[in-house]
Amino acid sequence: MFLWSSGADLEVLDQVPMEKNKFYGIGGTIVFTALMATFAGGYAFYTAFDDVYPSIFFGFFWGALIFNLDRYIVSSFGVGDGKKTISGQEMIEAAPRLMMAIILGLVISTPLELKLFESEINAEIKRLNDLTTQESEFNYTAQADSLAITFIKENQSIEEGIDLRRQELEVLRLKRNDAYDKYMCELNGTCGTGRPGEGPVFREAKENYINLNEEFKNMEASYGQLNEQDLQGIREKEGRINNLRDEARQKSASLRTEFESRNGLLARLEALGSLTDKDSSLWAAKWLVTILFVFIEIAPILFKMMTERGPYDDIIDYKKHQVKVRHMLLTSNLNEEVNTDVKINAEKSSQKLEAELLANRELLKTIALAQSEIAAAAIAKWKEGQIQKARDNPDGIITS
């Protein structure tokens, strides 16, 4: 399993058994890194979703994914320059693979760090939740108290208005009672003019009393209605104050319940960050664990770069060269077959062209001979005609 995990060719290793230890160590590192990734992935998923069976499945899936990536990264690197030292050229060639390995190491180490510092993280989560809850409760309570103070001030203003109206009504009541006393004593003759009966002074006192009494009744009715409205407003504001405080208590209780259940992956990462910011020793321990996992992740590639060239690598190179030569030979043979076919087709075309040209030459000779015979016959016939014309009309022939 370890040898196969290293990405080595097992058939070649059987030919060079002395090379097995090297690949055994590389493969073992890859396998154990995958196991740690399995635990880390399962724990992270369980922290996020709090469900065992999906966490087990996801843990195995994550471990298999990391195993496959690590095996590919190591097996695709080759042997480097074959020396114990790591050269700059090797670092340049391995840089993309090292970057991938470092990222994988960081991803694998984080959930395990959360597990290693679990007790400290739980305490920090509780502290942060309590602090956030207290701040939120204070904000809710402060808002409710601010509105309550506003309502109380408004109620005090309303109560002051009610008291002022009561004082005004009481002053008017005393004036009315005083007018009534004057009106009655004037009627009895015990004050004022000292003469009982209904005289001018009596009628004036009586009219003054009637006016004050009417004014008092109107003011009492009006102020009574205003006071009732204001008292109703005070009761409404007092009810709103109680509702605000009840709402603040409910929000605070709801928020406390919410934050008490806040224990997921993000909360743990936040708590770990808060702890490392406050405690330098915890910060150092956290990064030591991270560096350890990163080193474990990049160790197979570093081992490959530091490994000297051995018989296994010679055999692999030989096989690669053999496959390459065989492929080149097949390509060369194929090219030769294609070239031969092209030559044969060209030769056939050339022979066909020559045959056609030869046939054309014979045909042209026949045509030329026929044309020659036709021309000779035509000339002979023309000659006979001209001789006959010369005999019949010699002058015309001479003129023409």
mmCIF file of C-alpha atoms in Angstrom, residues 54-331:
data_model
loop_
_atom_site.group_PDB
_atom_site.id
_atom_site.type_symbol
_atom_site.label_atom_id
_atom_site.label_comp_id
_atom_site.label_asym_id
_atom_site.label_seq_id
_atom_site.Cartn_x
_atom_site.Cartn_y
_atom_site.Cartn_z
ATOM 1 C CA PRO A 54 -22.497 12.543 7.171
ATOM 2 C CA SER A 55 -19.355 13.660 9.011
ATOM 3 C CA ILE A 56 -17.859 10.169 8.706
ATOM 4 C CA PHE A 57 -18.686 10.061 4.991
ATOM 5 C CA PHE A 58 -17.288 13.538 4.384
ATOM 6 C CA GLY A 59 -14.150 12.720 6.400
ATOM 7 C CA PHE A 60 -13.374 9.678 4.229
ATOM 8 C CA PHE A 61 -14.158 11.657 1.090
ATOM 9 C CA TRP A 62 -11.841 14.497 2.157
ATOM 10 C CA GLY A 63 -9.076 12.056 3.085
ATOM 11 C CA ALA A 64 -9.353 10.319 -0.310
ATOM 12 C CA LEU A 65 -9.239 13.668 -2.080
ATOM 13 C CA ILE A 66 -6.091 14.759 -0.208
ATOM 14 C CA PHE A 67 -4.506 11.330 -0.783
ATOM 15 C CA ASN A 68 -5.117 11.544 -4.514
ATOM 16 C CA LEU A 69 -3.744 15.095 -4.732
ATOM 17 C CA ASP A 70 -0.621 14.254 -2.707
ATOM 18 C CA ARG A 71 0.039 11.112 -4.726
ATOM 19 C CA TYR A 72 -0.283 13.069 -7.959
ATOM 20 C CA ILE A 73 1.946 15.909 -6.724
ATOM 21 C CA VAL A 74 4.723 13.509 -5.685
ATOM 22 C CA SER A 75 4.518 11.109 -8.624
ATOM 23 C CA SER A 76 4.466 13.919 -11.204
ATOM 24 C CA PHE A 77 7.644 15.580 -9.893
ATOM 25 C CA GLY A 78 10.185 13.009 -11.045
ATOM 26 C CA VAL A 79 13.668 12.793 -9.499
ATOM 27 C CA GLY A 80 14.929 16.355 -9.933
ATOM 28 C CA ASP A 81 18.651 16.682 -10.621
ATOM 29 C CA GLY A 82 19.470 13.432 -8.793
ATOM 30 C CA LYS A 83 21.623 15.074 -6.068
ATOM 31 C CA LYS A 84 21.281 15.224 -2.282
ATOM 32 C CA THR A 85 21.190 19.030 -2.316
ATOM 33 C CA ILE A 86 18.190 21.049 -3.439
ATOM 34 C CA SER A 87 19.147 23.370 -6.260
ATOM 35 C CA GLY A 88 17.487 26.617 -7.238
ATOM 36 C CA GLN A 89 16.281 25.067 -10.486
ATOM 37 C CA GLU A 90 14.590 22.277 -8.523
ATOM 38 C CA MET A 91 12.863 24.841 -6.327
ATOM 39 C CA ILE A 92 11.605 26.685 -9.397
ATOM 40 C CA GLU A 93 10.309 23.448 -10.948
ATOM 41 C CA ALA A 94 8.699 22.358 -7.670
ATOM 42 C CA ALA A 95 7.235 25.776 -6.777
ATOM 43 C CA PRO A 96 3.667 25.073 -8.066
ATOM 44 C CA ARG A 97 3.604 21.690 -6.313
ATOM 45 C CA LEU A 98 5.018 23.162 -3.116
ATOM 46 C CA MET A 99 2.386 25.912 -3.173
ATOM 47 C CA MET A 100 -0.368 23.312 -3.541
ATOM 48 C CA ALA A 101 1.118 21.269 -0.694
ATOM 49 C CA ILE A 102 1.374 24.325 1.593
ATOM 50 C CA ILE A 103 -2.277 25.222 0.951
ATOM 51 C CA LEU A 104 -3.337 21.649 1.678
ATOM 52 C CA GLY A 105 -1.286 21.677 4.880
ATOM 53 C CA LEU A 106 -2.979 24.862 6.077
ATOM 54 C CA VAL A 107 -6.433 23.458 5.281
ATOM 55 C CA ILE A 108 -5.696 20.173 7.056
ATOM 56 C CA SER A 109 -4.159 21.779 10.137
ATOM 57 C CA THR A 110 -6.980 24.228 10.912
ATOM 58 C CA PRO A 111 -9.664 21.733 12.069
ATOM 59 C CA LEU A 112 -7.083 19.789 14.077
ATOM 60 C CA GLU A 113 -5.950 23.006 15.763
ATOM 61 C CA LEU A 114 -9.567 23.651 16.700
ATOM 62 C CA LYS A 115 -9.676 20.207 18.303
ATOM 63 C CA LEU A 116 -6.325 20.580 20.092
ATOM 64 C CA PHE A 117 -7.380 23.879 21.704
ATOM 65 C CA GLU A 118 -11.020 22.852 22.148
ATOM 66 C CA SER A 119 -11.315 23.621 25.881
ATOM 67 C CA GLU A 120 -9.750 27.075 25.513
ATOM 68 C CA ILE A 121 -11.903 27.782 22.469
ATOM 69 C CA ASN A 122 -15.086 26.753 24.299
ATOM 70 C CA ALA A 123 -14.253 29.094 27.175
ATOM 71 C CA GLU A 124 -13.473 31.936 24.750
ATOM 72 C CA ILE A 125 -16.706 31.319 22.819
ATOM 73 C CA LYS A 126 -18.669 31.556 26.075
ATOM 74 C CA ARG A 127 -16.858 34.766 26.997
ATOM 75 C CA LEU A 128 -17.434 36.320 23.578
ATOM 76 C CA ASN A 129 -21.079 35.227 23.563
ATOM 77 C CA ASP A 130 -21.644 36.658 27.049
ATOM 78 C CA LEU A 131 -19.930 39.895 26.086
ATOM 79 C CA THR A 132 -21.936 40.244 22.883
ATOM 80 C CA THR A 133 -25.152 39.360 24.721
ATOM 81 C CA GLN A 134 -24.483 41.909 27.444
ATOM 82 C CA GLU A 135 -23.723 44.603 24.894
ATOM 83 C CA SER A 136 -26.892 43.811 22.964
ATOM 84 C CA GLU A 137 -28.981 43.663 26.149
ATOM 85 C CA PHE A 138 -27.516 46.995 27.206
ATOM 86 C CA ASN A 139 -28.358 48.490 23.819
ATOM 87 C CA TYR A 140 -31.925 47.179 23.939
ATOM 88 C CA THR A 141 -32.371 48.341 27.533
ATOM 89 C CA ALA A 142 -30.793 51.723 26.797
ATOM 90 C CA GLN A 143 -33.114 52.262 23.864
ATOM 91 C CA ALA A 144 -36.134 51.284 25.959
ATOM 92 C CA ASP A 145 -34.994 53.503 28.858
ATOM 93 C CA SER A 146 -34.384 56.425 26.514
ATOM 94 C CA LEU A 147 -37.910 56.191 25.138
ATOM 95 C CA ALA A 148 -39.269 55.659 28.647
ATOM 96 C CA ILE A 149 -37.533 58.816 29.880
ATOM 97 C CA THR A 150 -38.987 60.741 26.950
ATOM 98 C CA PHE A 151 -42.480 59.459 27.785
ATOM 99 C CA ILE A 152 -42.002 60.209 31.500
ATOM 100 C CA LYS A 153 -40.996 63.783 30.708
ATOM 101 C CA GLU A 154 -44.039 64.146 28.472
ATOM 102 C CA ASN A 155 -46.234 62.738 31.271
ATOM 103 C CA GLN A 156 -44.704 65.144 33.768
ATOM 104 C CA SER A 157 -45.475 68.038 31.433
ATOM 105 C CA ILE A 158 -49.048 66.784 31.076
ATOM 106 C CA GLU A 159 -49.404 66.388 34.856
ATOM 107 C CA GLU A 160 -48.086 69.905 35.371
ATOM 108 C CA GLY A 161 -50.759 71.156 32.947
ATOM 109 C CA ILE A 162 -53.425 69.231 34.869
ATOM 110 C CA ASP A 163 -52.213 70.702 38.184
ATOM 111 C CA LEU A 164 -52.227 74.187 36.687
ATOM 112 C CA ARG A 165 -55.826 73.762 35.511
ATOM 113 C CA ARG A 166 -56.830 72.422 38.947
ATOM 114 C CA GLN A 167 -55.260 75.491 40.578
ATOM 115 C CA GLU A 168 -57.099 77.795 38.181
ATOM 116 C CA LEU A 169 -60.353 75.945 38.862
ATOM 117 C CA GLU A 170 -59.749 76.138 42.606
ATOM 118 C CA VAL A 171 -59.102 79.903 42.406
ATOM 119 C CA LEU A 172 -62.351 80.353 40.463
ATOM 120 C CA ARG A 173 -64.217 78.165 42.948
ATOM 121 C CA LEU A 174 -63.004 80.311 45.845
ATOM 122 C CA LYS A 175 -64.030 83.481 44.016
ATOM 123 C CA ARG A 176 -67.473 81.964 43.329
ATOM 124 C CA ASN A 177 -67.874 80.935 46.979
ATOM 125 C CA ASP A 178 -66.809 84.365 48.123
ATOM 126 C CA ALA A 179 -69.388 85.946 45.769
ATOM 127 C CA TYR A 180 -72.022 83.576 47.152
ATOM 128 C CA ASP A 181 -71.195 84.558 50.729
ATOM 129 C CA LYS A 182 -71.478 88.249 49.843
ATOM 130 C CA TYR A 183 -74.707 87.591 48.001
ATOM 131 C CA MET A 184 -76.260 85.742 50.985
ATOM 132 C CA CYS A 185 -75.027 88.098 53.697
ATOM 133 C CA GLU A 186 -76.334 91.046 51.691
ATOM 134 C CA LEU A 187 -79.664 89.239 51.526
ATOM 135 C CA ASN A 188 -79.611 88.658 55.296
ATOM 136 C CA GLY A 189 -78.277 92.135 56.074
ATOM 137 C CA THR A 190 -75.275 90.773 57.964
ATOM 138 C CA CYS A 191 -72.741 92.554 55.782
ATOM 139 C CA GLY A 192 -72.459 95.222 53.166
ATOM 140 C CA THR A 193 -75.282 97.753 53.562
ATOM 141 C CA GLY A 194 -76.542 96.015 56.690
ATOM 142 C CA ARG A 195 -80.066 96.146 55.392
ATOM 143 C CA PRO A 196 -81.740 92.820 54.622
ATOM 144 C CA GLY A 197 -83.773 92.364 51.473
ATOM 145 C CA GLU A 198 -83.255 92.601 47.758
ATOM 146 C CA GLY A 199 -81.764 95.984 47.071
ATOM 147 C CA PRO A 200 -79.479 97.204 44.288
ATOM 148 C CA VAL A 201 -76.338 95.942 46.048
ATOM 149 C CA PHE A 202 -77.987 92.571 46.553
ATOM 150 C CA ARG A 203 -78.918 92.307 42.897
ATOM 151 C CA GLU A 204 -75.372 93.258 41.844
ATOM 152 C CA ALA A 205 -73.874 90.651 44.218
ATOM 153 C CA LYS A 206 -76.348 88.055 43.030
ATOM 154 C CA GLU A 207 -75.534 88.734 39.350
ATOM 155 C CA ASN A 208 -71.802 88.542 40.105
ATOM 156 C CA TYR A 209 -72.305 85.206 41.835
ATOM 157 C CA ILE A 210 -74.415 83.843 38.957
ATOM 158 C CA ASN A 211 -71.749 84.838 36.409
ATOM 159 C CA LEU A 212 -68.920 83.330 38.478
ATOM 160 C CA ASN A 213 -70.886 80.154 39.088
ATOM 161 C CA GLU A 214 -71.608 79.775 35.360
ATOM 162 C CA GLU A 215 -67.954 80.419 34.541
ATOM 163 C CA PHE A 216 -66.910 77.872 37.175
ATOM 164 C CA LYS A 217 -69.257 75.191 35.803
ATOM 165 C CA ASN A 218 -68.057 75.760 32.239
ATOM 166 C CA MET A 219 -64.416 75.665 33.299
ATOM 167 C CA GLU A 220 -65.011 72.576 35.430
ATOM 168 C CA ALA A 221 -66.647 70.768 32.529
ATOM 169 C CA SER A 222 -63.955 71.853 30.066
ATOM 170 C CA TYR A 223 -61.062 71.095 32.412
ATOM 171 C CA GLY A 224 -62.629 67.786 33.381
ATOM 172 C CA GLN A 225 -62.693 66.728 29.731
ATOM 173 C CA LEU A 226 -59.118 67.931 29.152
ATOM 174 C CA ASN A 227 -57.901 66.205 32.300
ATOM 175 C CA GLU A 228 -59.538 62.944 31.239
ATOM 176 C CA GLN A 229 -57.873 63.126 27.829
ATOM 177 C CA ASP A 230 -54.513 63.915 29.380
ATOM 178 C CA LEU A 231 -54.856 61.130 31.923
ATOM 179 C CA GLN A 232 -55.731 58.738 29.098
ATOM 180 C CA GLY A 233 -52.563 59.870 27.285
ATOM 181 C CA ILE A 234 -50.519 59.299 30.446
ATOM 182 C CA ARG A 235 -51.938 55.791 30.811
ATOM 183 C CA GLU A 236 -51.163 55.044 27.152
ATOM 184 C CA LYS A 237 -47.562 56.226 27.525
ATOM 185 C CA GLU A 238 -47.175 54.213 30.709
ATOM 186 C CA GLY A 239 -48.454 51.187 28.784
ATOM 187 C CA ARG A 240 -45.981 51.869 25.982
ATOM 188 C CA ILE A 241 -43.180 52.146 28.520
ATOM 189 C CA ASN A 242 -44.105 48.755 29.961
ATOM 190 C CA ASN A 243 -44.351 47.270 26.454
ATOM 191 C CA LEU A 244 -40.925 48.663 25.531
ATOM 192 C CA ARG A 245 -39.346 47.174 28.615
ATOM 193 C CA ASP A 246 -41.075 43.840 28.045
ATOM 194 C CA GLU A 247 -39.899 43.869 24.422
ATOM 195 C CA ALA A 248 -36.349 44.668 25.529
ATOM 196 C CA ARG A 249 -36.427 41.769 27.989
ATOM 197 C CA GLN A 250 -37.773 39.406 25.301
ATOM 198 C CA LYS A 251 -35.132 40.494 22.779
ATOM 199 C CA SER A 252 -32.417 40.077 25.377
ATOM 200 C CA ALA A 253 -33.653 36.609 26.292
ATOM 201 C CA SER A 254 -33.926 35.620 22.628
ATOM 202 C CA LEU A 255 -30.462 36.962 21.921
ATOM 203 C CA ARG A 256 -29.000 35.115 24.890
ATOM 204 C CA THR A 257 -30.574 31.870 23.706
ATOM 205 C CA GLU A 258 -29.243 32.476 20.209
ATOM 206 C CA PHE A 259 -25.695 33.183 21.348
ATOM 207 C CA GLU A 260 -25.678 30.291 23.793
ATOM 208 C CA SER A 261 -26.210 27.964 20.803
ATOM 209 C CA ARG A 262 -23.560 29.774 18.721
ATOM 210 C CA ASN A 263 -20.863 27.108 18.634
ATOM 211 C CA GLY A 264 -20.210 26.445 14.942
ATOM 212 C CA LEU A 265 -17.068 26.431 12.841
ATOM 213 C CA LEU A 266 -17.055 30.190 12.239
ATOM 214 C CA ALA A 267 -17.496 30.911 15.957
ATOM 215 C CA ARG A 268 -14.595 28.575 16.768
ATOM 216 C CA LEU A 269 -12.338 30.204 14.196
ATOM 217 C CA GLU A 270 -13.250 33.618 15.595
ATOM 218 C CA ALA A 271 -12.545 32.429 19.136
ATOM 219 C CA LEU A 272 -9.191 30.940 18.100
ATOM 220 C CA GLY A 273 -8.232 34.218 16.426
ATOM 221 C CA SER A 274 -9.209 36.148 19.561
ATOM 222 C CA LEU A 275 -7.160 33.805 21.763
ATOM 223 C CA THR A 276 -4.049 34.029 19.589
ATOM 224 C CA ASP A 277 -4.324 37.826 19.542
ATOM 225 C CA LYS A 278 -4.346 37.962 23.342
ATOM 226 C CA ASP A 279 -1.966 35.105 24.235
ATOM 227 C CA SER A 280 1.455 35.034 22.546
ATOM 228 C CA SER A 281 2.222 31.519 23.832
ATOM 229 C CA LEU A 282 -1.012 30.201 22.327
ATOM 230 C CA TRP A 283 -0.210 32.063 19.103
ATOM 231 C CA ALA A 284 3.203 30.378 18.976
ATOM 232 C CA ALA A 285 1.717 26.943 19.723
ATOM 233 C CA LYS A 286 -0.933 27.403 17.034
ATOM 234 C CA TRP A 287 1.645 28.318 14.384
ATOM 235 C CA LEU A 288 3.975 25.514 15.449
ATOM 236 C CA VAL A 289 1.151 23.055 14.822
ATOM 237 C CA THR A 290 0.414 24.718 11.475
ATOM 238 C CA ILE A 291 4.068 24.615 10.424
ATOM 239 C CA LEU A 292 4.263 20.962 11.479
ATOM 240 C CA PHE A 293 1.349 19.991 9.255
ATOM 241 C CA VAL A 294 2.648 22.099 6.379
ATOM 242 C CA PHE A 295 6.038 20.394 6.694
ATOM 243 C CA ILE A 296 4.395 16.970 6.755
ATOM 244 C CA GLU A 297 2.489 17.908 3.613
ATOM 245 C CA ILE A 298 5.545 19.146 1.688
ATOM 246 C CA ALA A 299 7.900 16.481 3.082
ATOM 247 C CA PRO A 300 7.366 13.951 0.225
ATOM 248 C CA ILE A 301 8.302 16.571 -2.382
ATOM 249 C CA LEU A 302 11.348 17.651 -0.365
ATOM 250 C CA PHE A 303 12.401 14.012 -0.010
ATOM 251 C CA LYS A 304 12.108 13.555 -3.767
ATOM 252 C CA MET A 305 14.276 16.634 -4.376
ATOM 253 C CA MET A 306 16.908 15.441 -1.863
ATOM 254 C CA THR A 307 16.913 11.848 -3.106
ATOM 255 C CA GLU A 308 19.939 10.714 -5.078
ATOM 256 C CA ARG A 309 19.443 9.121 -8.431
ATOM 257 C CA GLY A 310 19.287 5.326 -8.171
ATOM 258 C CA PRO A 311 18.781 2.178 -10.244
ATOM 259 C CA TYR A 312 15.019 2.642 -10.177
ATOM 260 C CA ASP A 313 15.337 6.004 -11.889
ATOM 261 C CA ASP A 314 17.729 4.549 -14.488
ATOM 262 C CA ILE A 315 15.271 1.779 -15.310
ATOM 263 C CA ILE A 316 12.385 4.252 -15.506
ATOM 264 C CA ASP A 317 14.410 6.495 -17.821
ATOM 265 C CA TYR A 318 15.365 3.470 -19.903
ATOM 266 C CA LYS A 319 11.734 2.431 -20.209
ATOM 267 C CA LYS A 320 10.706 5.953 -21.081
ATOM 268 C CA HIS A 321 13.459 6.167 -23.675
ATOM 269 C CA GLN A 322 12.495 2.754 -25.006
ATOM 270 C CA VAL A 323 8.880 3.796 -25.363
ATOM 271 C CA LYS A 324 9.967 7.042 -26.971
ATOM 272 C CA VAL A 325 12.272 5.269 -29.470
ATOM 273 C CA ARG A 326 9.590 2.711 -30.235
ATOM 274 C CA HIS A 327 7.120 5.475 -30.839
ATOM 275 C CA MET A 328 9.615 7.316 -33.040
ATOM 276 C CA LEU A 329 10.290 4.081 -34.974
ATOM 277 C CA LEU A 330 6.587 3.527 -35.504
ATOM 278 C CA THR A 331 6.260 7.100 -36.649
#
